Amino acid sequence: MLKKTKNENIDLTRAPSPVPEGVPSSVSAAGKTIIGKQLSIEGGIHGGEDLVIEGTVKGNIELGKFHLTIGPKGKVEAEIMAGNITISGQLKGNIKAIDKVEITKDADFNGEIKARRISVEDGACLKAVIDVEREPQPVGKAIDSPVPGAGKAPIPLVSEADKRK
Amino acid sequence: MASFPTLDGRARKGPHPEPMPAYYTSNILRLFSEDLERRPGARVLDVGPVCGENINFFAKKVKRLYVCDMFLRLDQDRRKGLLPERTWQHLDYLPQSFDGILMWDLADRIEDREAQRLTELCRGLMKPGGKAVVFVLAKETVLQTVNTFVIGDNFQVYLRPQPHLNLPLRSRQNRDVLAMMSPFKPVKSFLYRNGVREFLFQND
């Protein structure tokens, strides 16, 4: 079970022990672990269930196919691998998702993203390198052509003289 | 072509206005995109405002998409009373890193000196032959609201207000834009009936 002070590797795949009363910062229920606001963890986290971080985490996080959520109060500095990742708090580090990365408007992210899909809300603070899985180009697909009528009659603003500059 | 008669009204409606139904087709974004497709392993920098649609659009076209929301950072620093020189430190990429830079209307939201600084920075970050996209809005069309140029299918673009950003619009004349971007060679530009002006520049 997660404790208040941590500086070690944590394996969430182990059989969970009962949650002691009076330790509300970390809760494991219904296949989901919550690292509460009062928790600060330094070290690796390896898990086999969904994880929600509302506290502070520094280290590597590996959740396999499971979902990592960094809540609005969460502060994370980590290399992350998970099935899906939702970021609403602060995250510094590189992330790799099997499927989707979701960045909400409250997020402050600095790092690299590798994922199959990505969604980003307006207002998110982002400094990122994004590597999204490319869709294979269908054979024989024509290059996008202009929509008839739309955008017609644009007026060139650069004169021939300007072009020669 | 579509006009933007409701844009100003939409900007005042609230923090989450509905997407504007009026679109126009961007010729410059098409040219920019076609140029990227000719460059295997292209790297592109988008200076914001952050927009999920645009991230998905370009992330699927280039090898690596870099996003650094300078609109948000300028706005934050401005509110804190910090000088823009500090803000530019976020663009700390290696020289000649990018095949293309989406500058949007960022330069039109800052003073001349800072716009010049931004231009020089972008030139340093761009590979030879790289392209820069610059948009300028007509003042009477959009007033002061910061907008994202949201790219849809077939390079159709609509403007989505970003009410959380407060950066004054300069609405520079064409000659001022060309002077500001003088380190680059102008490739093409278009004026649309909705007041949007689009420019494509090349780093020679």
Short mmCIF file of C-alpha atoms in Angstrom, two decimals:
data_model
loop_
_atom_site.label_atom_id
_atom_site.label_comp_id
_atom_site.label_asym_id
_atom_site.label_seq_id
_atom_site.Cartn_x
_atom_site.Cartn_y
_atom_site.Cartn_z
CA MET A 1 0.00 0.00 0.00
CA LEU A 2 1.20 3.47 -0.64
CA LYS A 3 2.46 5.39 2.32
CA LYS A 4 2.93 9.07 2.92
CA THR A 5 6.66 9.14 2.45
CA LYS A 6 8.09 7.18 -0.41
CA ASN A 7 11.43 6.86 -2.04
CA GLU A 8 11.31 3.47 -3.64
CA ASN A 9 9.85 1.49 -6.49
CA ILE A 10 6.20 0.73 -6.06
CA ASP A 11 4.52 -2.28 -7.63
CA LEU A 12 0.77 -1.78 -7.90
CA THR A 13 0.35 -5.29 -9.30
CA ARG A 14 0.91 -6.84 -5.88
CA ALA A 15 -2.08 -8.05 -3.92
CA PRO A 16 -3.49 -4.97 -2.19
CA SER A 17 -3.35 -4.85 1.56
CA PRO A 18 -6.22 -3.28 3.50
CA VAL A 19 -6.24 0.49 3.53
CA PRO A 20 -5.44 1.60 7.06
CA GLU A 21 -7.90 4.00 8.58
CA GLY A 22 -6.73 7.57 8.89
CA VAL A 23 -4.65 7.43 5.71
CA PRO A 24 -6.97 9.01 3.19
CA SER A 25 -4.18 10.18 0.87
CA SER A 26 -3.92 6.91 -1.00
CA VAL A 27 -6.90 4.81 -1.89
CA SER A 28 -7.16 1.64 -3.92
CA ALA A 29 -10.65 0.71 -4.92
CA ALA A 30 -12.38 -0.80 -7.93
CA GLY A 31 -9.14 -1.38 -9.83
CA LYS A 32 -7.96 2.19 -9.39
CA THR A 33 -5.30 3.70 -7.16
CA ILE A 34 -5.44 7.33 -6.14
CA ILE A 35 -2.33 9.10 -4.95
CA GLY A 36 -3.79 11.85 -2.83
CA LYS A 37 -2.84 15.49 -2.56
CA GLN A 38 -0.82 14.92 0.59
CA LEU A 39 1.38 12.24 -0.94
CA SER A 40 4.80 12.80 -2.38
CA ILE A 41 6.48 9.87 -4.07
CA GLU A 42 9.99 9.62 -5.42
CA GLY A 43 10.76 6.44 -7.33
CA GLY A 44 9.29 4.13 -9.92
CA ILE A 45 5.66 3.08 -10.09
CA HIS A 46 4.77 -0.12 -11.90
CA GLY A 47 1.12 -1.02 -11.98
CA GLY A 48 -1.63 -3.20 -13.33
CA GLU A 49 -4.57 -0.92 -12.66
CA ASP A 50 -5.65 2.64 -13.34
CA LEU A 51 -3.84 5.33 -11.41
CA VAL A 52 -4.91 8.85 -10.47
CA ILE A 53 -2.25 11.25 -9.22
CA GLU A 54 -3.39 14.21 -7.18
CA GLY A 55 -0.14 14.52 -5.27
CA THR A 56 3.50 14.78 -6.30
CA VAL A 57 5.40 12.06 -8.11
CA LYS A 58 8.96 12.00 -9.37
CA GLY A 59 10.20 8.92 -11.20
CA ASN A 60 9.10 6.47 -13.87
CA ILE A 61 5.52 5.29 -14.20
CA GLU A 62 4.61 2.12 -16.09
CA LEU A 63 0.97 1.10 -16.21
CA GLY A 64 0.85 -1.17 -19.25
CA LYS A 65 -2.59 -0.92 -20.85
CA PHE A 66 -4.09 0.99 -17.92
CA HIS A 67 -5.16 4.61 -17.58
CA LEU A 68 -3.09 7.27 -15.86
CA THR A 69 -4.79 10.48 -14.79
CA ILE A 70 -2.87 13.45 -13.46
CA GLY A 71 -5.43 15.51 -11.61
CA PRO A 72 -5.54 19.32 -11.52
CA LYS A 73 -3.46 19.40 -8.32
CA GLY A 74 -1.05 16.70 -9.45
CA LYS A 75 2.62 17.48 -10.01
CA VAL A 76 4.57 14.86 -11.87
CA GLU A 77 8.10 14.66 -13.16
CA ALA A 78 8.39 11.31 -14.85
CA GLU A 79 8.86 9.10 -17.86
CA ILE A 80 5.44 7.55 -18.38
CA MET A 81 4.11 4.53 -20.26
CA ALA A 82 0.41 3.74 -20.08
CA GLY A 83 -2.59 2.72 -22.15
CA ASN A 84 -4.27 6.11 -21.95
CA ILE A 85 -3.07 9.24 -20.23
CA THR A 86 -5.15 12.22 -19.10
CA ILE A 87 -3.29 15.32 -17.97
CA SER A 88 -4.98 18.08 -16.01
CA GLY A 89 -2.10 19.01 -13.72
CA GLN A 90 1.60 19.69 -14.12
CA LEU A 91 3.73 17.18 -15.95
CA LYS A 92 7.35 17.36 -16.98
CA GLY A 93 8.70 14.37 -18.85
CA ASN A 94 8.18 12.10 -21.80
CA ILE A 95 5.02 10.09 -22.18
CA LYS A 96 4.10 7.14 -24.32
CA ALA A 97 0.51 5.96 -24.59
CA ILE A 98 -0.69 2.84 -26.34
CA ASP A 99 -3.84 4.66 -27.37
CA LYS A 100 -4.76 8.19 -26.37
CA VAL A 101 -3.29 11.20 -24.61
CA GLU A 102 -5.79 13.76 -23.41
CA ILE A 103 -4.62 17.20 -22.30
CA THR A 104 -7.18 19.42 -20.62
CA LYS A 105 -7.22 23.20 -20.41
CA ASP A 106 -5.80 23.11 -16.87
CA ALA A 107 -2.72 21.14 -17.87
CA ASP A 108 0.83 22.42 -17.87
CA PHE A 109 2.91 19.98 -19.88
CA ASN A 110 6.54 20.05 -20.91
CA GLY A 111 7.93 17.04 -22.71
CA GLU A 112 7.49 14.58 -25.51
CA ILE A 113 4.29 12.75 -26.43
CA LYS A 114 4.05 9.51 -28.36
CA ALA A 115 0.55 8.20 -28.87
CA ARG A 116 -1.92 6.88 -31.39
CA ARG A 117 -4.36 9.68 -30.70
CA ILE A 118 -4.16 13.01 -28.93
CA SER A 119 -6.73 15.54 -27.82
CA VAL A 120 -5.83 18.97 -26.50
CA GLU A 121 -8.20 21.55 -25.04
CA ASP A 122 -7.80 25.23 -25.76
CA GLY A 123 -5.98 26.97 -22.93
CA ALA A 124 -3.60 24.13 -22.08
CA CYS A 125 -0.05 25.30 -21.44
CA LEU A 126 2.07 23.20 -23.73
CA LYS A 127 5.67 22.90 -24.68
CA ALA A 128 5.76 19.58 -26.39
CA VAL A 129 7.18 17.42 -29.11
CA ILE A 130 4.34 15.40 -30.56
CA ASP A 131 4.66 12.14 -32.40
CA VAL A 132 1.25 10.81 -33.39
CA GLU A 133 0.87 7.55 -35.24
CA ARG A 134 0.26 8.41 -38.86
CA GLU A 135 -2.68 7.03 -40.75
CA PRO A 136 -1.57 4.96 -43.74
CA GLN A 137 -2.26 6.80 -46.99
CA PRO A 138 -4.88 4.93 -49.05
CA VAL A 139 -3.51 3.77 -52.39
CA GLY A 140 -4.50 6.10 -55.20
CA LYS A 141 -5.75 8.84 -52.90
CA ALA A 142 -5.53 12.18 -54.60
CA ILE A 143 -3.84 15.10 -52.92
CA ASP A 144 -6.40 17.42 -51.37
CA SER A 145 -7.77 19.71 -54.00
CA PRO A 146 -9.35 23.08 -53.46
CA VAL A 147 -13.01 23.18 -52.57
CA PRO A 148 -14.83 24.73 -55.50
CA GLY A 149 -16.02 28.17 -54.65
CA ALA A 150 -14.46 28.29 -51.20
CA GLY A 151 -11.57 30.66 -50.78
CA LYS A 152 -12.00 31.89 -54.29
CA ALA A 153 -10.62 35.09 -55.60
CA PRO A 154 -7.74 35.53 -53.19
CA ILE A 155 -5.91 38.70 -53.98
CA PRO A 156 -2.13 38.33 -54.21
CA LEU A 157 -0.52 40.88 -51.93
CA VAL A 158 3.06 40.35 -52.96
CA SER A 159 3.94 42.17 -56.11
CA GLU A 160 6.24 40.73 -58.71
CA ALA A 161 8.85 43.22 -57.51
CA ASP A 162 8.59 41.87 -54.00
CA LYS A 163 8.98 38.32 -55.24
CA ARG A 164 12.25 39.21 -56.94
CA LYS A 165 13.70 40.65 -53.73
CA MET B 1 -16.52 33.19 -49.77
CA ALA B 2 -17.65 33.14 -46.19
CA SER B 3 -17.53 36.30 -44.19
CA PHE B 4 -17.35 36.65 -40.42
CA PRO B 5 -20.33 38.79 -39.49
CA THR B 6 -20.94 37.08 -36.18
CA LEU B 7 -17.39 36.81 -34.91
CA ASP B 8 -17.38 39.93 -32.80
CA GLY B 9 -20.69 38.97 -31.23
CA ARG B 10 -19.46 35.48 -30.55
CA ALA B 11 -16.40 36.75 -28.76
CA ARG B 12 -18.60 38.56 -26.27
CA LYS B 13 -20.94 35.66 -25.59
CA GLY B 14 -18.82 33.94 -22.98
CA PRO B 15 -15.79 31.84 -22.37
CA HIS B 16 -16.96 28.87 -24.44
CA PRO B 17 -18.57 30.14 -27.60
CA GLU B 18 -19.76 27.64 -30.15
CA PRO B 19 -17.55 27.08 -33.18
CA MET B 20 -18.20 29.67 -35.83
CA PRO B 21 -19.98 28.15 -38.82
CA ALA B 22 -18.25 30.47 -41.28
CA TYR B 23 -15.22 29.00 -43.01
CA TYR B 24 -12.75 30.03 -45.63
CA THR B 25 -10.22 27.91 -47.46
CA SER B 26 -6.63 28.72 -46.69
CA ASN B 27 -4.37 28.75 -49.70
CA ILE B 28 -1.25 29.43 -47.67
CA LEU B 29 -1.82 26.46 -45.36
CA ARG B 30 -2.25 24.27 -48.43
CA LEU B 31 1.03 25.51 -49.91
CA PHE B 32 2.77 25.10 -46.56
CA SER B 33 1.41 21.59 -46.16
CA GLU B 34 2.37 20.58 -49.70
CA ASP B 35 5.88 21.85 -49.06
CA LEU B 36 6.11 19.75 -45.89
CA GLU B 37 5.00 16.64 -47.78
CA ARG B 38 7.99 17.09 -50.07
CA ARG B 39 10.31 17.03 -47.06
CA PRO B 40 10.73 13.60 -45.52
CA GLY B 41 11.28 13.80 -41.79
CA ALA B 42 9.95 17.34 -41.61
CA ARG B 43 9.89 19.11 -38.27
CA VAL B 44 7.43 21.90 -37.65
CA LEU B 45 7.05 24.39 -34.82
CA ASP B 46 3.62 25.75 -33.90
CA VAL B 47 3.75 28.79 -31.61
CA GLY B 48 0.08 28.51 -30.65
CA PRO B 49 -2.48 29.22 -29.41
CA VAL B 50 -2.76 25.54 -28.59
CA CYS B 51 -5.46 23.90 -30.66
CA GLY B 52 -6.19 20.18 -30.70
CA GLU B 53 -7.44 20.16 -34.27
CA ASN B 54 -4.28 21.78 -35.60
CA ILE B 55 -2.04 19.52 -33.55
CA ASN B 56 -3.74 16.49 -35.05
CA PHE B 57 -3.67 18.00 -38.53
CA PHE B 58 0.07 18.64 -38.58
CA ALA B 59 1.17 15.77 -36.35
CA LYS B 60 -0.07 13.38 -39.03
CA LYS B 61 1.76 15.23 -41.79
CA VAL B 62 5.20 15.70 -40.29
CA LYS B 63 7.70 13.51 -38.53
CA ARG B 64 7.75 15.62 -35.41
CA LEU B 65 5.50 18.46 -34.38
CA TYR B 66 6.79 20.91 -31.80
CA VAL B 67 4.27 23.02 -29.96
CA CYS B 68 5.28 25.94 -27.78
CA ASP B 69 2.34 28.18 -26.97
CA MET B 70 3.89 31.63 -27.03
CA PHE B 71 0.51 33.36 -26.97
CA LEU B 72 -0.23 31.92 -23.54
CA ARG B 73 3.27 32.63 -22.26
CA LEU B 74 3.26 36.20 -23.53
CA ASP B 75 -0.13 36.73 -21.94
CA GLN B 76 1.00 35.23 -18.62
CA ASP B 77 4.22 37.26 -18.54
CA ARG B 78 2.38 40.41 -19.56
CA ARG B 79 -0.07 39.99 -16.67
CA LYS B 80 2.90 39.54 -14.32
CA GLY B 81 4.51 42.70 -15.68
CA LEU B 82 7.48 40.80 -17.08
CA LEU B 83 9.31 41.89 -20.21
CA PRO B 84 8.77 39.89 -23.41
CA GLU B 85 12.53 39.22 -23.65
CA ARG B 86 12.06 36.66 -20.91
CA THR B 87 9.23 35.02 -22.81
CA TRP B 88 11.36 34.36 -25.87
CA GLN B 89 13.60 32.12 -23.78
CA HIS B 90 10.96 29.43 -24.19
CA LEU B 91 11.96 29.17 -27.85
CA ASP B 92 15.22 27.55 -26.83
CA TYR B 93 15.49 25.09 -29.69
CA LEU B 94 18.68 24.35 -31.57
CA PRO B 95 19.47 26.49 -34.62
CA GLN B 96 18.10 25.26 -37.96
CA SER B 97 15.77 22.78 -36.27
CA PHE B 98 12.62 23.32 -38.30
CA ASP B 99 11.38 22.93 -41.84
CA GLY B 100 8.41 25.12 -41.06
CA ILE B 101 7.15 27.49 -38.40
CA LEU B 102 3.49 28.37 -37.89
CA MET B 103 3.74 31.91 -36.58
CA TRP B 104 0.03 32.62 -37.16
CA ASP B 105 -0.72 36.20 -36.01
CA LEU B 106 1.69 36.18 -33.07
CA ALA B 107 3.83 38.98 -34.51
CA ASP B 108 0.71 41.09 -34.90
CA ARG B 109 0.06 40.81 -31.16
CA ILE B 110 3.37 42.33 -30.06
CA GLU B 111 5.19 45.61 -30.48
CA ASP B 112 7.48 46.28 -33.43
CA ARG B 113 10.70 45.65 -31.52
CA GLU B 114 9.47 42.36 -30.17
CA ALA B 115 8.08 41.36 -33.54
CA GLN B 116 11.52 41.93 -35.00
CA ARG B 117 13.04 39.84 -32.23
CA LEU B 118 10.54 37.05 -32.93
CA THR B 119 11.33 37.16 -36.63
CA GLU B 120 15.06 36.89 -36.02
CA LEU B 121 14.53 34.03 -33.58
CA CYS B 122 12.37 32.13 -36.04
CA ARG B 123 14.88 32.66 -38.81
CA GLY B 124 17.62 31.22 -36.64
CA LEU B 125 15.49 28.20 -35.80
CA MET B 126 14.58 27.46 -39.40
CA LYS B 127 16.47 25.29 -41.85
CA PRO B 128 17.49 26.85 -45.16
CA GLY B 129 14.49 26.71 -47.46
CA GLY B 130 12.11 26.39 -44.50
CA LYS B 131 8.77 28.16 -44.62
CA ALA B 132 7.00 30.46 -42.17
CA VAL B 133 3.26 31.04 -42.08
CA VAL B 134 2.10 34.48 -40.97
CA PHE B 135 -1.52 35.60 -40.64
CA VAL B 136 -2.78 39.13 -40.12
CA LEU B 137 -6.33 40.04 -39.20
CA ALA B 138 -8.23 43.14 -40.14
CA LYS B 139 -8.91 45.22 -37.07
CA GLU B 140 -12.50 45.96 -38.03
CA THR B 141 -13.20 42.24 -38.43
CA VAL B 142 -12.11 40.79 -35.14
CA LEU B 143 -11.31 43.67 -32.84
CA GLN B 144 -8.95 42.61 -30.07
CA THR B 145 -9.98 38.99 -29.56
CA VAL B 146 -7.21 36.44 -29.92
CA ASN B 147 -8.34 33.65 -32.21
CA THR B 148 -7.12 30.23 -33.15
CA PHE B 149 -7.13 29.49 -36.85
CA VAL B 150 -8.69 26.06 -36.64
CA ILE B 151 -7.90 23.85 -39.63
CA GLY B 152 -10.58 21.49 -40.87
CA ASP B 153 -10.99 19.28 -43.92
CA ASN B 154 -9.61 20.52 -47.22
CA PHE B 155 -7.79 23.39 -45.50
CA GLN B 156 -11.00 25.06 -44.48
CA VAL B 157 -10.25 27.38 -41.60
CA TYR B 158 -12.45 29.02 -39.02
CA LEU B 159 -11.53 31.36 -36.23
CA ARG B 160 -12.19 30.25 -32.66
CA PRO B 161 -11.93 33.00 -30.04
CA GLN B 162 -9.57 32.45 -27.13
CA PRO B 163 -11.08 34.69 -24.47
CA HIS B 164 -8.52 33.63 -21.87
CA LEU B 165 -5.83 35.47 -23.87
CA ASN B 166 -5.49 39.22 -23.75
CA LEU B 167 -2.99 40.42 -26.34
CA PRO B 168 -3.72 43.63 -28.23
CA LEU B 169 -4.02 43.41 -32.00
CA ARG B 170 -1.74 45.70 -34.03
CA SER B 171 -3.26 44.91 -37.44
CA ARG B 172 -0.18 45.88 -39.39
CA GLN B 173 -0.27 47.07 -42.96
CA ASN B 174 1.09 44.72 -45.64
CA ARG B 175 4.22 46.79 -46.09
CA ASP B 176 4.87 46.61 -42.34
CA VAL B 177 4.46 42.84 -42.36
CA LEU B 178 6.88 42.53 -45.28
CA ALA B 179 9.34 44.85 -43.53
CA MET B 180 9.00 42.91 -40.27
CA MET B 181 9.65 39.65 -42.10
CA SER B 182 12.46 41.12 -44.20
CA PRO B 183 14.99 38.43 -43.17
CA PHE B 184 12.75 36.05 -45.13
CA LYS B 185 11.84 35.95 -48.79
CA PRO B 186 8.12 36.43 -49.44
CA VAL B 187 6.75 33.47 -51.37
CA LYS B 188 3.03 34.07 -51.61
CA SER B 189 0.28 36.00 -49.91
CA PHE B 190 -3.48 36.16 -50.08
CA LEU B 191 -6.15 38.57 -48.94
CA TYR B 192 -9.60 37.20 -48.19
CA ARG B 193 -12.90 38.98 -48.12
CA ASN B 194 -13.25 38.31 -44.41
CA GLY B 195 -10.21 40.50 -43.80
CA VAL B 196 -7.71 37.71 -43.14
CA ARG B 197 -4.35 38.16 -44.84
CA GLU B 198 -2.10 35.14 -45.17
CA PHE B 199 1.61 35.19 -45.97
CA LEU B 200 4.12 32.47 -46.71
CA PHE B 201 7.80 33.30 -46.27
CA GLN B 202 10.92 31.30 -47.00
CA ASN B 203 14.26 31.26 -45.27
CA ASP B 204 16.81 31.49 -48.07
#
